[in-house]
Short mmCIF file of C-alpha atoms in Angstrom, two decimals:
data_model
loop_
_atom_site.label_atom_id
_atom_site.label_comp_id
_atom_site.label_asym_id
_atom_site.label_seq_id
_atom_site.Cartn_x
_atom_site.Cartn_y
_atom_site.Cartn_z
CA UNK V 106 0.00 0.00 0.00
CA UNK V 107 1.14 3.53 -0.81
CA UNK V 108 0.67 6.18 1.87
CA UNK V 109 1.65 9.84 1.65
CA UNK V 110 1.00 12.74 4.04
CA UNK V 111 0.86 16.09 2.24
CA UNK V 112 0.70 19.57 3.75
CA UNK V 113 -0.82 22.93 2.87
CA UNK V 114 1.17 25.64 4.73
CA UNK V 115 -1.49 28.33 4.33
CA UNK V 116 -4.20 26.46 6.26
CA UNK V 117 -1.96 23.91 8.04
CA UNK V 118 -4.07 21.17 6.47
CA UNK V 119 -2.89 17.61 6.00
CA UNK V 120 -4.04 15.78 2.86
CA UNK V 121 -3.59 12.02 2.78
CA UNK V 122 -3.02 9.81 -0.25
CA UNK V 123 -3.79 6.09 0.11
CA UNK V 124 -3.34 3.70 -2.81
CA UNK V 125 -3.29 0.00 -3.55
CA UNK V 126 -3.20 -1.84 -6.86
CA UNK V 127 -3.01 1.42 -8.80
CA UNK V 128 -6.21 2.79 -7.21
CA UNK V 129 -6.03 5.84 -4.94
CA UNK V 130 -8.05 7.87 -2.46
CA UNK V 131 -7.35 11.41 -1.29
CA UNK V 132 -8.55 12.49 2.14
CA UNK V 133 -9.14 16.24 2.75
CA UNK V 134 -7.69 17.67 -0.49
CA UNK V 135 -7.11 21.44 -0.61
CA UNK V 136 -8.29 23.50 -3.59
CA UNK V 137 -5.01 25.35 -4.17
CA UNK V 138 -2.98 22.14 -3.90
CA UNK V 139 -4.83 20.23 -6.64
CA UNK V 140 -1.98 20.71 -9.17
CA UNK V 141 0.42 19.21 -6.63
CA UNK V 142 -1.89 16.27 -5.96
CA UNK V 143 -2.45 15.59 -9.66
CA UNK V 144 1.30 15.65 -10.29
CA UNK V 145 1.88 13.10 -7.54
CA UNK V 146 -0.86 10.82 -8.85
CA UNK V 147 0.65 10.98 -12.32
CA UNK V 148 4.16 10.31 -11.12
CA UNK V 149 3.05 7.28 -9.11
CA UNK V 150 0.85 6.00 -11.92
CA UNK V 151 -2.33 6.06 -9.84
CA UNK V 152 -6.00 6.40 -10.71
CA UNK V 153 -7.89 8.59 -8.25
CA UNK V 154 -11.11 6.79 -7.39
CA UNK V 155 -12.53 9.25 -4.87
CA UNK V 156 -11.91 12.22 -2.61
CA UNK V 157 -13.05 11.88 1.01
CA UNK V 158 -13.55 14.94 3.18
CA UNK V 159 -13.71 14.37 6.91
CA UNK V 160 -16.19 17.25 7.28
CA UNK V 161 -17.28 20.58 5.78
CA UNK V 162 -14.17 22.62 6.49
CA UNK V 163 -14.28 26.26 7.65
CA UNK V 164 -10.62 27.15 7.14
CA UNK V 165 -9.92 26.09 3.56
CA UNK V 166 -11.77 25.09 0.42
CA UNK V 167 -11.79 21.43 -0.56
CA UNK V 168 -10.25 20.29 -3.82
CA UNK V 169 -12.93 17.62 -4.33
CA UNK V 170 -14.86 19.27 -7.19
CA UNK V 171 -11.71 20.45 -8.96
CA UNK V 172 -10.23 16.94 -8.82
CA UNK V 173 -13.46 15.45 -10.14
CA UNK V 174 -13.34 17.84 -13.10
CA UNK V 175 -9.71 16.94 -13.82
CA UNK V 176 -9.72 13.17 -13.39
CA UNK V 177 -13.27 11.94 -12.87
CA UNK V 178 -12.92 10.99 -9.21
CA UNK V 179 -16.06 10.61 -7.09
CA UNK V 180 -16.83 12.96 -4.21
CA UNK V 181 -17.58 11.32 -0.86
CA UNK V 182 -18.75 13.23 2.21
CA UNK V 183 -21.03 12.62 5.19
CA UNK V 184 -24.69 12.48 4.26
CA UNK V 185 -25.34 14.50 7.43
CA UNK V 186 -23.36 17.43 6.00
CA UNK V 187 -26.10 18.12 3.45
CA UNK V 188 -23.67 19.27 0.75
CA UNK V 189 -24.49 19.55 -2.95
CA UNK V 190 -22.70 17.61 -5.72
CA UNK V 191 -21.79 14.64 -3.51
CA UNK V 192 -21.50 11.40 -5.50
CA UNK V 193 -21.43 9.14 -2.47
CA UNK V 194 -23.13 10.32 0.73
CA UNK V 195 -21.46 8.41 3.56
CA UNK V 196 -22.98 6.98 6.71
CA UNK V 197 -21.57 5.18 9.72
CA UNK V 198 -20.59 1.63 8.78
CA UNK V 199 -19.96 2.28 5.08
CA UNK V 200 -16.86 0.84 3.43
CA UNK V 201 -14.70 2.55 0.79
CA UNK V 202 -12.60 0.16 -1.29
CA UNK V 203 -9.35 0.87 -3.14
CA UNK V 204 -7.38 -1.98 -4.68
CA UNK V 205 -7.49 -4.89 -2.24
CA UNK V 206 -7.82 -2.56 0.77
CA UNK V 207 -10.65 -0.51 2.24
CA UNK V 208 -11.50 2.18 4.74
CA UNK V 209 -14.29 1.81 7.28
CA UNK V 210 -16.42 4.90 7.88
CA UNK V 211 -17.18 5.94 11.46
CA UNK V 212 -19.48 8.84 12.24
CA UNK V 213 -17.77 11.14 14.75
CA UNK V 214 -19.99 14.24 15.04
CA UNK V 215 -19.33 17.02 17.52
CA UNK V 216 -16.84 19.35 15.86
CA UNK V 217 -19.53 19.68 13.20
CA UNK V 218 -22.66 17.60 12.73
CA UNK V 219 -21.17 15.88 9.67
CA UNK V 220 -17.75 14.69 10.86
CA UNK V 221 -16.38 11.30 9.81
CA UNK V 222 -13.32 9.28 10.78
CA UNK V 223 -11.86 6.85 8.24
CA UNK V 224 -10.26 3.69 9.67
CA UNK V 225 -7.97 1.45 7.58
CA UNK V 226 -9.16 -2.15 7.30
CA UNK V 227 -6.54 -3.54 9.69
CA UNK V 228 -7.05 -0.70 12.22
CA UNK V 229 -3.39 0.28 11.87
CA UNK V 230 -4.28 3.89 11.07
CA UNK V 231 -7.25 6.24 11.23
CA UNK V 232 -7.90 9.67 9.75
CA UNK V 233 -9.72 11.74 12.34
CA UNK V 234 -10.29 15.10 10.64
CA UNK V 235 -10.84 17.75 13.32
CA UNK V 236 -12.65 15.41 15.68
CA UNK V 237 -9.37 14.48 17.34
CA UNK V 238 -6.24 16.56 16.85
CA UNK V 239 -2.82 15.79 18.29
CA UNK V 240 -3.22 16.62 22.00
CA UNK V 241 -6.40 18.51 21.21
CA UNK V 242 -9.66 18.49 19.25
CA UNK V 243 -11.73 20.69 17.00
CA UNK V 244 -13.93 23.46 18.38
CA UNK V 245 -17.64 22.77 18.91
CA UNK V 246 -19.30 26.18 18.63
CA UNK V 247 -20.59 26.29 15.04
CA UNK V 248 -21.92 24.10 12.16
CA UNK V 249 -24.01 21.98 14.51
CA UNK V 250 -21.12 21.28 16.88
CA UNK V 251 -21.69 19.82 20.32
CA UNK V 252 -19.14 19.14 23.07
CA UNK V 253 -21.27 16.28 24.42
CA UNK V 254 -21.48 14.68 20.96
CA UNK V 255 -17.74 15.14 20.34
CA UNK V 256 -16.83 13.58 23.70
CA UNK V 257 -18.97 10.54 22.89
CA UNK V 258 -17.57 10.30 19.36
CA UNK V 259 -13.93 10.44 20.33
CA UNK V 260 -14.25 8.10 23.31
CA UNK V 261 -16.54 5.64 21.52
CA UNK V 262 -15.25 5.62 17.94
CA UNK V 263 -11.60 6.73 17.99
CA UNK V 264 -10.01 6.04 21.37
CA UNK V 265 -11.72 2.63 21.31
CA UNK V 266 -9.36 1.56 18.50
CA UNK V 267 -6.25 -0.54 19.33
CA UNK V 268 -3.51 1.21 21.34
CA UNK V 269 -1.03 1.10 18.45
CA UNK V 270 -3.43 2.52 15.86
CA UNK V 271 -1.82 5.62 14.36
CA UNK V 272 -4.04 8.70 14.24
CA UNK V 273 -3.69 11.27 11.48
CA UNK V 274 -5.58 14.58 11.96
CA UNK V 275 -6.71 17.12 9.36
CA UNK V 276 -4.54 19.84 10.88
CA UNK V 277 -1.58 20.50 13.09
CA UNK V 278 -0.20 23.96 13.75
CA UNK V 279 3.09 22.88 15.34
CA UNK V 280 4.44 20.58 12.64
CA UNK V 281 3.59 17.33 14.46
CA UNK V 282 2.50 14.71 11.93
CA UNK V 283 1.01 11.74 13.76
CA UNK V 284 -0.06 10.39 17.14
CA UNK V 285 -1.52 7.12 18.44
CA UNK V 286 -4.55 5.94 20.36
CA UNK V 287 -2.41 5.09 23.39
CA UNK V 288 -0.79 8.54 23.40
CA UNK V 289 -4.07 10.41 23.14
CA UNK V 290 -5.75 8.29 25.80
CA UNK V 291 -2.92 9.17 28.16
CA UNK V 292 -1.83 12.66 27.19
CA UNK V 293 -4.70 14.48 25.46
CA UNK V 294 -5.54 17.24 27.96
CA UNK V 295 -9.12 17.61 26.73
CA UNK V 296 -10.20 14.04 26.10
CA UNK V 297 -7.71 11.68 27.72
CA UNK V 298 -7.02 10.40 31.21
CA UNK V 299 -9.79 10.83 33.77
CA UNK V 300 -11.54 13.70 31.95
CA UNK V 301 -15.32 13.23 31.93
CA UNK V 302 -18.02 14.80 29.78
CA UNK V 303 -18.63 17.56 32.34
CA UNK V 304 -14.94 18.55 32.37
CA UNK V 305 -14.83 18.52 28.58
CA UNK V 306 -18.06 20.47 28.10
CA UNK V 307 -16.98 23.15 30.56
CA UNK V 308 -13.66 23.55 28.79
CA UNK V 309 -15.10 23.71 25.27
CA UNK V 310 -17.88 26.13 26.21
CA UNK V 311 -15.33 28.64 27.47
CA UNK V 312 -12.79 28.68 24.62
CA UNK V 313 -14.17 31.99 23.22
CA UNK V 314 -12.31 31.58 19.94
CA UNK V 315 -12.72 33.96 16.99
CA UNK V 316 -14.23 32.37 13.90
CA UNK V 317 -11.78 31.13 11.26
CA UNK V 318 -10.76 33.86 8.83
CA UNK V 319 -11.90 31.82 5.81
CA UNK V 320 -15.27 30.75 7.20
CA UNK V 321 -17.41 33.10 5.06
CA UNK V 322 -15.76 31.77 1.89
CA UNK V 323 -14.93 28.20 2.84
CA UNK V 324 -18.22 26.93 4.28
CA UNK V 325 -20.46 27.99 1.34
CA UNK V 326 -17.86 26.72 -1.14
CA UNK V 327 -17.48 23.41 0.69
CA UNK V 328 -21.24 22.93 0.75
CA UNK V 329 -20.77 22.89 -3.05
CA UNK V 330 -17.84 20.46 -2.62
CA UNK V 331 -15.43 23.21 -3.68
CA UNK V 332 -17.17 24.24 -6.88
CA UNK V 333 -16.49 27.97 -7.53
CA UNK V 334 -19.48 30.20 -8.15
CA UNK V 335 -20.37 29.85 -11.81
CA UNK V 336 -18.66 26.46 -12.01
CA UNK V 337 -15.65 27.69 -13.98
CA UNK V 338 -12.41 25.74 -13.82
CA UNK V 339 -9.30 27.81 -13.11
CA UNK V 340 -6.95 28.46 -15.97
CA UNK V 341 -3.90 26.28 -16.36
CA UNK V 342 -0.81 27.67 -14.67
CA UNK V 343 1.02 30.36 -16.66
CA UNK V 344 4.44 29.37 -17.96
CA UNK V 345 6.42 32.54 -17.23
CA UNK V 346 7.07 31.52 -13.60
CA UNK V 347 5.96 28.86 -11.10
CA UNK V 348 2.70 30.21 -9.68
CA UNK V 349 -0.01 29.04 -7.28
CA UNK V 350 -3.67 29.80 -7.92
CA UNK V 351 -5.62 30.86 -4.84
CA UNK V 352 -9.36 30.18 -4.54
CA UNK V 353 -9.94 33.91 -4.94
CA UNK V 354 -8.68 33.55 -8.51
CA UNK V 355 -5.42 35.43 -7.87
CA UNK V 356 -2.15 33.83 -8.91
CA UNK V 357 0.66 34.04 -6.35
CA UNK V 358 4.41 33.87 -6.77
CA UNK V 359 6.73 32.77 -3.98
CA UNK V 360 9.65 35.06 -3.04
CA UNK V 361 12.34 32.68 -4.33
CA UNK V 362 10.51 32.24 -7.63
CA UNK V 363 10.28 36.01 -8.06
CA UNK V 364 13.99 36.36 -7.29
CA UNK V 365 14.71 33.88 -10.08
CA UNK V 366 12.19 35.15 -12.64
CA UNK V 367 11.88 38.82 -11.70
CA UNK V 368 13.91 40.00 -14.68
CA UNK V 369 10.97 39.05 -16.91
CA UNK V 370 8.47 41.09 -14.94
CA UNK V 371 7.25 44.56 -14.08
CA UNK V 372 7.30 44.80 -10.29
CA UNK V 373 4.56 47.10 -9.07
CA UNK V 374 4.59 48.25 -5.43
CA UNK V 375 1.09 49.44 -4.51
CA UNK V 376 1.83 50.79 -1.02
CA UNK V 377 1.95 54.46 -0.13
CA UNK V 378 5.09 56.53 -0.74
CA UNK V 379 6.12 56.59 2.93
CA UNK V 380 5.93 52.79 3.11
CA UNK V 381 8.09 52.42 0.00
CA UNK V 382 11.12 53.73 1.92
CA UNK V 383 10.26 52.60 5.44
CA UNK V 384 12.08 49.90 7.42
CA UNK V 385 10.73 47.11 5.18
CA UNK V 386 12.17 48.83 2.13
CA UNK V 387 11.11 47.66 -1.32
CA UNK V 388 12.13 45.26 -4.05
CA UNK V 389 15.06 46.38 -6.21
CA UNK V 390 13.67 47.70 -9.47
CA UNK V 391 10.13 48.04 -8.12
CA UNK V 392 7.96 50.86 -9.38
CA UNK V 393 5.77 52.69 -6.86
CA UNK V 394 2.13 53.13 -7.89
CA UNK V 395 -0.17 53.34 -4.83
CA UNK V 396 -3.30 51.24 -5.11
CA UNK V 397 -5.49 54.35 -4.94
CA UNK V 398 -3.78 55.65 -8.10
CA UNK V 399 -3.45 52.40 -10.03
CA UNK V 400 -6.36 52.91 -12.43
CA UNK V 401 -4.89 56.28 -13.45
CA UNK V 402 -1.56 54.67 -14.44
CA UNK V 403 -2.70 51.53 -16.27
CA UNK V 404 -1.69 52.95 -19.64
CA UNK V 405 1.92 53.26 -18.46
CA UNK V 406 2.24 49.48 -17.98
CA UNK V 407 3.18 46.99 -20.70
CA UNK V 408 0.43 44.42 -21.18
CA UNK V 409 2.84 42.14 -23.02
CA UNK V 410 5.04 41.63 -19.93
CA UNK V 411 4.08 39.91 -16.67
CA UNK V 412 3.23 42.16 -13.72
CA UNK V 413 3.96 41.23 -10.11
CA UNK V 414 2.09 43.30 -7.52
CA UNK V 415 3.64 43.86 -4.10
CA UNK V 416 2.47 45.40 -0.82
CA UNK V 417 3.21 44.96 2.88
CA UNK V 418 1.36 41.67 3.47
CA UNK V 419 -0.20 40.68 0.13
CA UNK V 420 -3.72 42.02 0.73
CA UNK V 421 -3.62 45.30 -1.20
CA UNK V 422 -1.53 43.73 -3.94
CA UNK V 423 -4.13 40.95 -4.35
CA UNK V 424 -6.71 43.67 -4.97
CA UNK V 425 -4.32 45.27 -7.46
CA UNK V 426 -4.10 41.93 -9.29
CA UNK V 427 -7.88 41.82 -9.61
CA UNK V 428 -7.94 45.37 -10.99
CA UNK V 429 -5.17 44.59 -13.45
CA UNK V 430 -6.89 41.42 -14.64
CA UNK V 431 -10.14 43.30 -15.19
CA UNK V 432 -8.21 45.89 -17.19
CA UNK V 433 -6.98 43.22 -19.58
CA UNK V 434 -3.60 42.32 -18.16
CA UNK V 435 -3.27 38.59 -18.78
CA UNK V 436 -0.06 37.86 -16.87
CA UNK V 437 -0.47 39.06 -13.30
CA UNK V 438 0.70 37.62 -9.98
CA UNK V 439 0.71 38.64 -6.35
CA UNK V 440 3.86 38.35 -4.23
CA UNK V 441 2.91 35.77 -1.57
CA UNK V 442 3.14 37.33 1.88
CA UNK V 443 4.26 40.70 0.52
CA UNK V 444 7.29 42.56 1.82
CA UNK V 445 6.92 40.93 5.24
CA UNK V 446 7.54 37.48 3.77
CA UNK V 447 10.18 38.78 1.35
CA UNK V 448 12.23 40.24 4.16
CA UNK V 449 11.76 37.27 6.52
CA UNK V 450 13.20 35.01 3.82
CA UNK V 451 16.27 37.24 3.54
CA UNK V 452 15.72 38.50 0.00
CA UNK V 453 17.50 41.65 -1.20
CA UNK V 454 15.72 44.94 -0.48
CA UNK V 455 16.23 48.56 -1.34
CA UNK V 456 15.59 51.28 1.21
CA UNK V 457 16.21 54.43 -0.80
CA UNK V 458 13.81 55.98 -3.25
CA UNK V 459 16.23 55.31 -6.11
CA UNK V 460 15.98 51.57 -5.50
CA UNK V 461 19.63 50.87 -4.68
CA UNK V 462 19.67 47.29 -3.32
CA UNK V 463 21.00 46.21 0.04
CA UNK V 464 20.85 42.95 1.94
CA UNK V 465 18.50 42.82 4.93
#
């Protein structure tokens, strides 16, 4: 059996590839990482049978619909989630086959009403979504969540597995990749040891967490299994530099890629003049055109050359990319993370208005 654990750094999401006999499943695929997943499937010579989401995510958009459009895979999700476009609504006790192996479906509601855990046929590993994280668990305060239901789910369906069963969550924010039933029974501060349902409920009801930043986009999109509004597939990746397409439709370029391919581009800094020469500095060769003035200067840009927009964090420059695309610029990308990321990664910056480079 082939097993791979993949990671999306933006949402700290783990995607899992399982394959046997040339047939593959992907658990919790991420929309922006579909090109990566397709490349891996092709390299390993695998046919993707289905995508399995553990629940309707609130912090990223699933790649299920996009993968179905690209390679004909089926979309599987809990029937209780009530999502559109699902090919196989899953219930507790269902079995999902791939090659000579299979996953058993266990309903584990509580984080949301439609959470599932997928258990490999020999109970050597289980994929717990957000129901059970490493030394933690998912929140229970939206999408039909319930601390009482989650406590029962984890204790009855996950921690009841064999001690040596490896547990793989949908997220980890510290870089930890795997845990086990025995570890979580002993060390999970929320759900292990002598914790009872009253302890757990009191803890979860007083977390007072802000809602995920992506919730307003992710939940509606995931209730369509990741289908964008209008149902349009994203364009294939441009060939002038390695780019990543975000669900917003904006292409992003990583700092190292811009350093390597920047000579082909027009670098457009859309911050204000004072920011251009502040402590963050600016990219060597960048041209300052504040976002508020961009529409007035469109005719000074060359539509035949790629444009990379830059700002402090990547928010204003993403808006600039949208404006440029609407104005007919066909080769536009946003610098991922803006000047903050550029400087953290030790890329060359200029601090003077004339753009003379210096090392940070």
